[in-house]
Backbone as CSV, one residue per row, in Angstrom:
resi,resn,N_x,N_y,N_z,CA_x,CA_y,CA_z,C_x,C_y,C_z
1,VAL,26.624,-2.954,-10.219,27.275,-1.709,-10.571,26.938,-0.672,-9.503
2,LEU,27.917,0.138,-9.158,27.700,1.184,-8.170,27.642,2.550,-8.845
3,THR,26.770,3.407,-8.332,26.687,4.784,-8.808,27.811,5.598,-8.167
4,LYS,27.909,6.858,-8.541,28.901,7.747,-7.932,28.685,7.882,-6.432
5,LYS,27.419,7.726,-6.003,27.085,7.812,-4.572,27.219,6.463,-3.870
6,LYS,27.817,5.487,-4.568,28.048,4.135,-4.019,26.748,3.373,-3.760
7,GLU,25.702,3.657,-4.554,24.442,2.921,-4.466,24.399,1.897,-5.596
8,HIS,23.765,0.775,-5.338,23.662,-0.271,-6.354,22.630,0.083,-7.414
9,MET,22.969,-0.207,-8.674,22.047,-0.110,-9.792,22.292,-1.341,-10.659
10,LEU,21.404,-1.600,-11.600,21.490,-2.847,-12.362,21.165,-2.606,-13.825
11,PHE,21.974,-3.201,-14.700,21.678,-3.268,-16.124,21.145,-4.667,-16.369
12,LEU,19.993,-4.763,-17.018,19.317,-6.052,-17.157,18.711,-6.170,-18.548
13,SER,18.801,-7.347,-19.147,18.210,-7.586,-20.471,16.924,-8.374,-20.331
14,PHE,15.902,-7.938,-21.057,14.643,-8.662,-21.161,14.456,-9.003,-22.627
15,GLU,13.756,-10.077,-22.900,13.499,-10.403,-24.296,12.071,-10.887,-24.488
16,ASP,11.577,-10.638,-25.690,10.305,-11.210,-26.105,10.565,-11.884,-27.446
17,ARG,9.528,-12.253,-28.154,9.744,-12.987,-29.398,10.316,-12.111,-30.508
18,TYR,10.370,-10.810,-30.300,10.838,-9.896,-31.332,12.253,-9.389,-31.134
19,SER,12.663,-9.198,-29.904,13.946,-8.541,-29.672,14.403,-8.711,-28.225
20,VAL,15.606,-8.235,-27.971,16.155,-8.149,-26.621,16.151,-6.669,-26.248
21,TYR,15.701,-6.369,-25.040,15.590,-5.000,-24.565,16.529,-4.790,-23.390
22,GLU,17.397,-3.814,-23.536,18.312,-3.476,-22.451,17.607,-2.498,-21.522
23,THR,17.718,-2.750,-20.234,17.073,-1.881,-19.262,18.076,-1.446,-18.193
24,VAL,17.715,-0.364,-17.523,18.508,0.150,-16.414,17.582,0.298,-15.217
25,LEU,17.987,-0.271,-14.094,17.269,-0.061,-12.837,18.175,0.780,-11.947
26,PHE,17.817,2.063,-11.809,18.570,2.947,-10.931,18.263,2.580,-9.482
27,PRO,19.026,3.098,-8.522,18.913,2.642,-7.131,17.496,2.567,-6.569
28,ASP,16.667,3.580,-6.776,15.309,3.539,-6.219,14.491,2.402,-6.826
29,ALA,14.571,2.250,-8.138,13.831,1.164,-8.809,14.374,-0.195,-8.381
30,LEU,15.672,-0.324,-8.278,16.262,-1.596,-7.868,15.810,-1.981,-6.463
31,LYS,15.756,-1.029,-5.566,15.283,-1.309,-4.200,13.826,-1.793,-4.219
32,ARG,12.988,-1.174,-5.059,11.565,-1.543,-5.112,11.342,-2.912,-5.735
33,PHE,12.124,-3.272,-6.748,11.821,-4.473,-7.525,12.793,-5.628,-7.332
34,ARG,13.819,-5.439,-6.539,14.847,-6.474,-6.342,14.245,-7.817,-5.915
35,THR,13.251,-7.786,-5.055,12.715,-9.032,-4.500,11.911,-9.852,-5.510
36,ILE,11.449,-9.256,-6.610,10.662,-10.030,-7.580,11.482,-10.478,-8.788
37,LEU,12.739,-10.027,-8.896,13.554,-10.377,-10.059,14.066,-11.804,-9.967
38,GLU,13.674,-12.618,-10.926,14.107,-14.011,-11.026,14.233,-14.365,-12.502
39,PRO,15.151,-15.250,-12.865,15.239,-15.685,-14.259,13.988,-16.474,-14.676
40,GLU,13.732,-16.510,-15.964,12.638,-17.307,-16.538,11.256,-16.866,-16.083
41,ARG,11.117,-15.612,-15.730,9.815,-15.062,-15.356,9.372,-14.061,-16.414
42,VAL,8.086,-13.838,-16.473,7.517,-12.885,-17.420,7.144,-11.623,-16.657
43,TYR,7.590,-10.465,-17.177,7.348,-9.180,-16.532,6.720,-8.200,-17.520
44,LEU,5.955,-7.297,-16.994,5.503,-6.134,-17.741,6.391,-4.986,-17.276
45,VAL,7.153,-4.430,-18.210,8.118,-3.377,-17.899,7.577,-2.048,-18.409
46,THR,7.581,-1.061,-17.546,7.164,0.287,-17.917,8.309,1.234,-17.599
47,GLY,8.610,2.130,-18.550,9.687,3.068,-18.297,9.884,4.043,-19.435
48,ARG,11.017,4.729,-19.401,11.371,5.705,-20.430,12.408,5.104,-21.358
49,VAL,12.166,5.244,-22.670,13.154,4.818,-23.655,14.132,5.966,-23.835
50,GLU,15.412,5.662,-23.657,16.430,6.699,-23.750,17.582,6.236,-24.640
51,LYS,18.155,7.184,-25.344,19.302,6.889,-26.199,20.481,7.700,-25.698
52,GLU,21.559,6.999,-25.378,22.764,7.667,-24.892,23.975,7.011,-25.533
53,LEU,24.813,7.815,-26.144,26.017,7.330,-26.826,25.686,6.237,-27.841
54,GLY,24.559,6.373,-28.516,24.169,5.423,-29.553,23.477,4.171,-29.042
55,ALA,23.400,3.996,-27.738,22.744,2.815,-27.169,21.342,3.182,-26.686
56,ILE,20.387,2.307,-26.968,19.006,2.523,-26.537,18.720,1.604,-25.356
57,ALA,18.133,2.168,-24.314,17.786,1.385,-23.123,16.498,1.929,-22.526
58,VAL,15.820,1.078,-21.783,14.618,1.480,-21.063,15.003,1.705,-19.602
59,THR,14.762,2.911,-19.111,14.949,3.191,-17.695,13.675,2.743,-16.988
60,VAL,13.787,1.706,-16.182,12.621,1.071,-15.564,12.000,1.969,-14.505
61,GLU,10.688,2.190,-14.656,9.923,2.945,-13.661,8.965,2.031,-12.905
62,GLN,8.421,1.042,-13.598,7.529,0.048,-12.986,7.891,-1.326,-13.538
63,LEU,7.770,-2.329,-12.708,8.047,-3.702,-13.110,7.024,-4.578,-12.411
64,ARG,6.245,-5.308,-13.200,5.198,-6.149,-12.613,5.396,-7.585,-13.064
65,TYR,5.429,-8.491,-12.106,5.526,-9.915,-12.387,4.207,-10.392,-12.970
66,VAL,4.270,-11.065,-14.113,3.072,-11.545,-14.788,2.925,-13.056,-14.615
67,GLY,4.015,-13.795,-14.602,3.978,-15.244,-14.443,5.298,-15.840,-14.869
68,SER,5.399,-17.161,-14.754,6.605,-17.841,-15.226,6.365,-18.325,-16.646
69,LEU,7.426,-18.679,-17.327,7.281,-19.166,-18.705,6.419,-20.419,-18.757
70,THR,6.511,-21.273,-17.737,5.695,-22.482,-17.734,4.222,-22.166,-17.472
71,GLU,3.954,-21.139,-16.642,2.563,-20.740,-16.371,1.904,-20.134,-17.596
72,THR,2.700,-19.465,-18.430,2.137,-18.797,-19.597,2.246,-19.663,-20.845
73,GLY,2.756,-20.872,-20.686,2.883,-21.763,-21.835,3.849,-21.243,-22.876
74,ASN,4.907,-20.557,-22.441,5.907,-19.960,-23.319,5.321,-18.931,-24.264
75,SER,4.145,-18.437,-23.996,3.538,-17.390,-24.803,3.533,-16.107,-23.981
76,ILE,4.316,-15.161,-24.410,4.463,-13.932,-23.649,3.543,-12.873,-24.241
77,THR,2.785,-12.209,-23.397,1.906,-11.142,-23.826,2.720,-10.012,-24.427
78,ASP,2.259,-9.486,-25.531,3.001,-8.437,-26.220,2.601,-7.038,-25.758
79,GLU,2.099,-6.919,-24.560,1.727,-5.605,-24.031,2.982,-4.901,-23.558
80,ILE,3.161,-3.684,-24.021,4.297,-2.898,-23.566,3.831,-1.491,-23.301
81,SER,4.311,-0.898,-22.257,3.888,0.447,-21.884,5.118,1.318,-21.771
82,ILE,5.187,2.351,-22.594,6.361,3.223,-22.595,5.894,4.648,-22.432
């Protein structure tokens, strides 16, 4: 998706055992974290929870790779920082 300034941004879903979380990576965050984004990986996501037009999403401020699902034995840490 492109912003009004023609910069790339990304809408991305993360899930844990409780729910699916919609996130937004604006251009600066996308540039910082693009290289670590891969499917089937476990991340610690930090950001702001925002509600707009009835939809709730986390605007990503920090994203840290924790491990792959196989490394964690399909057990995802329930640590969340908002």
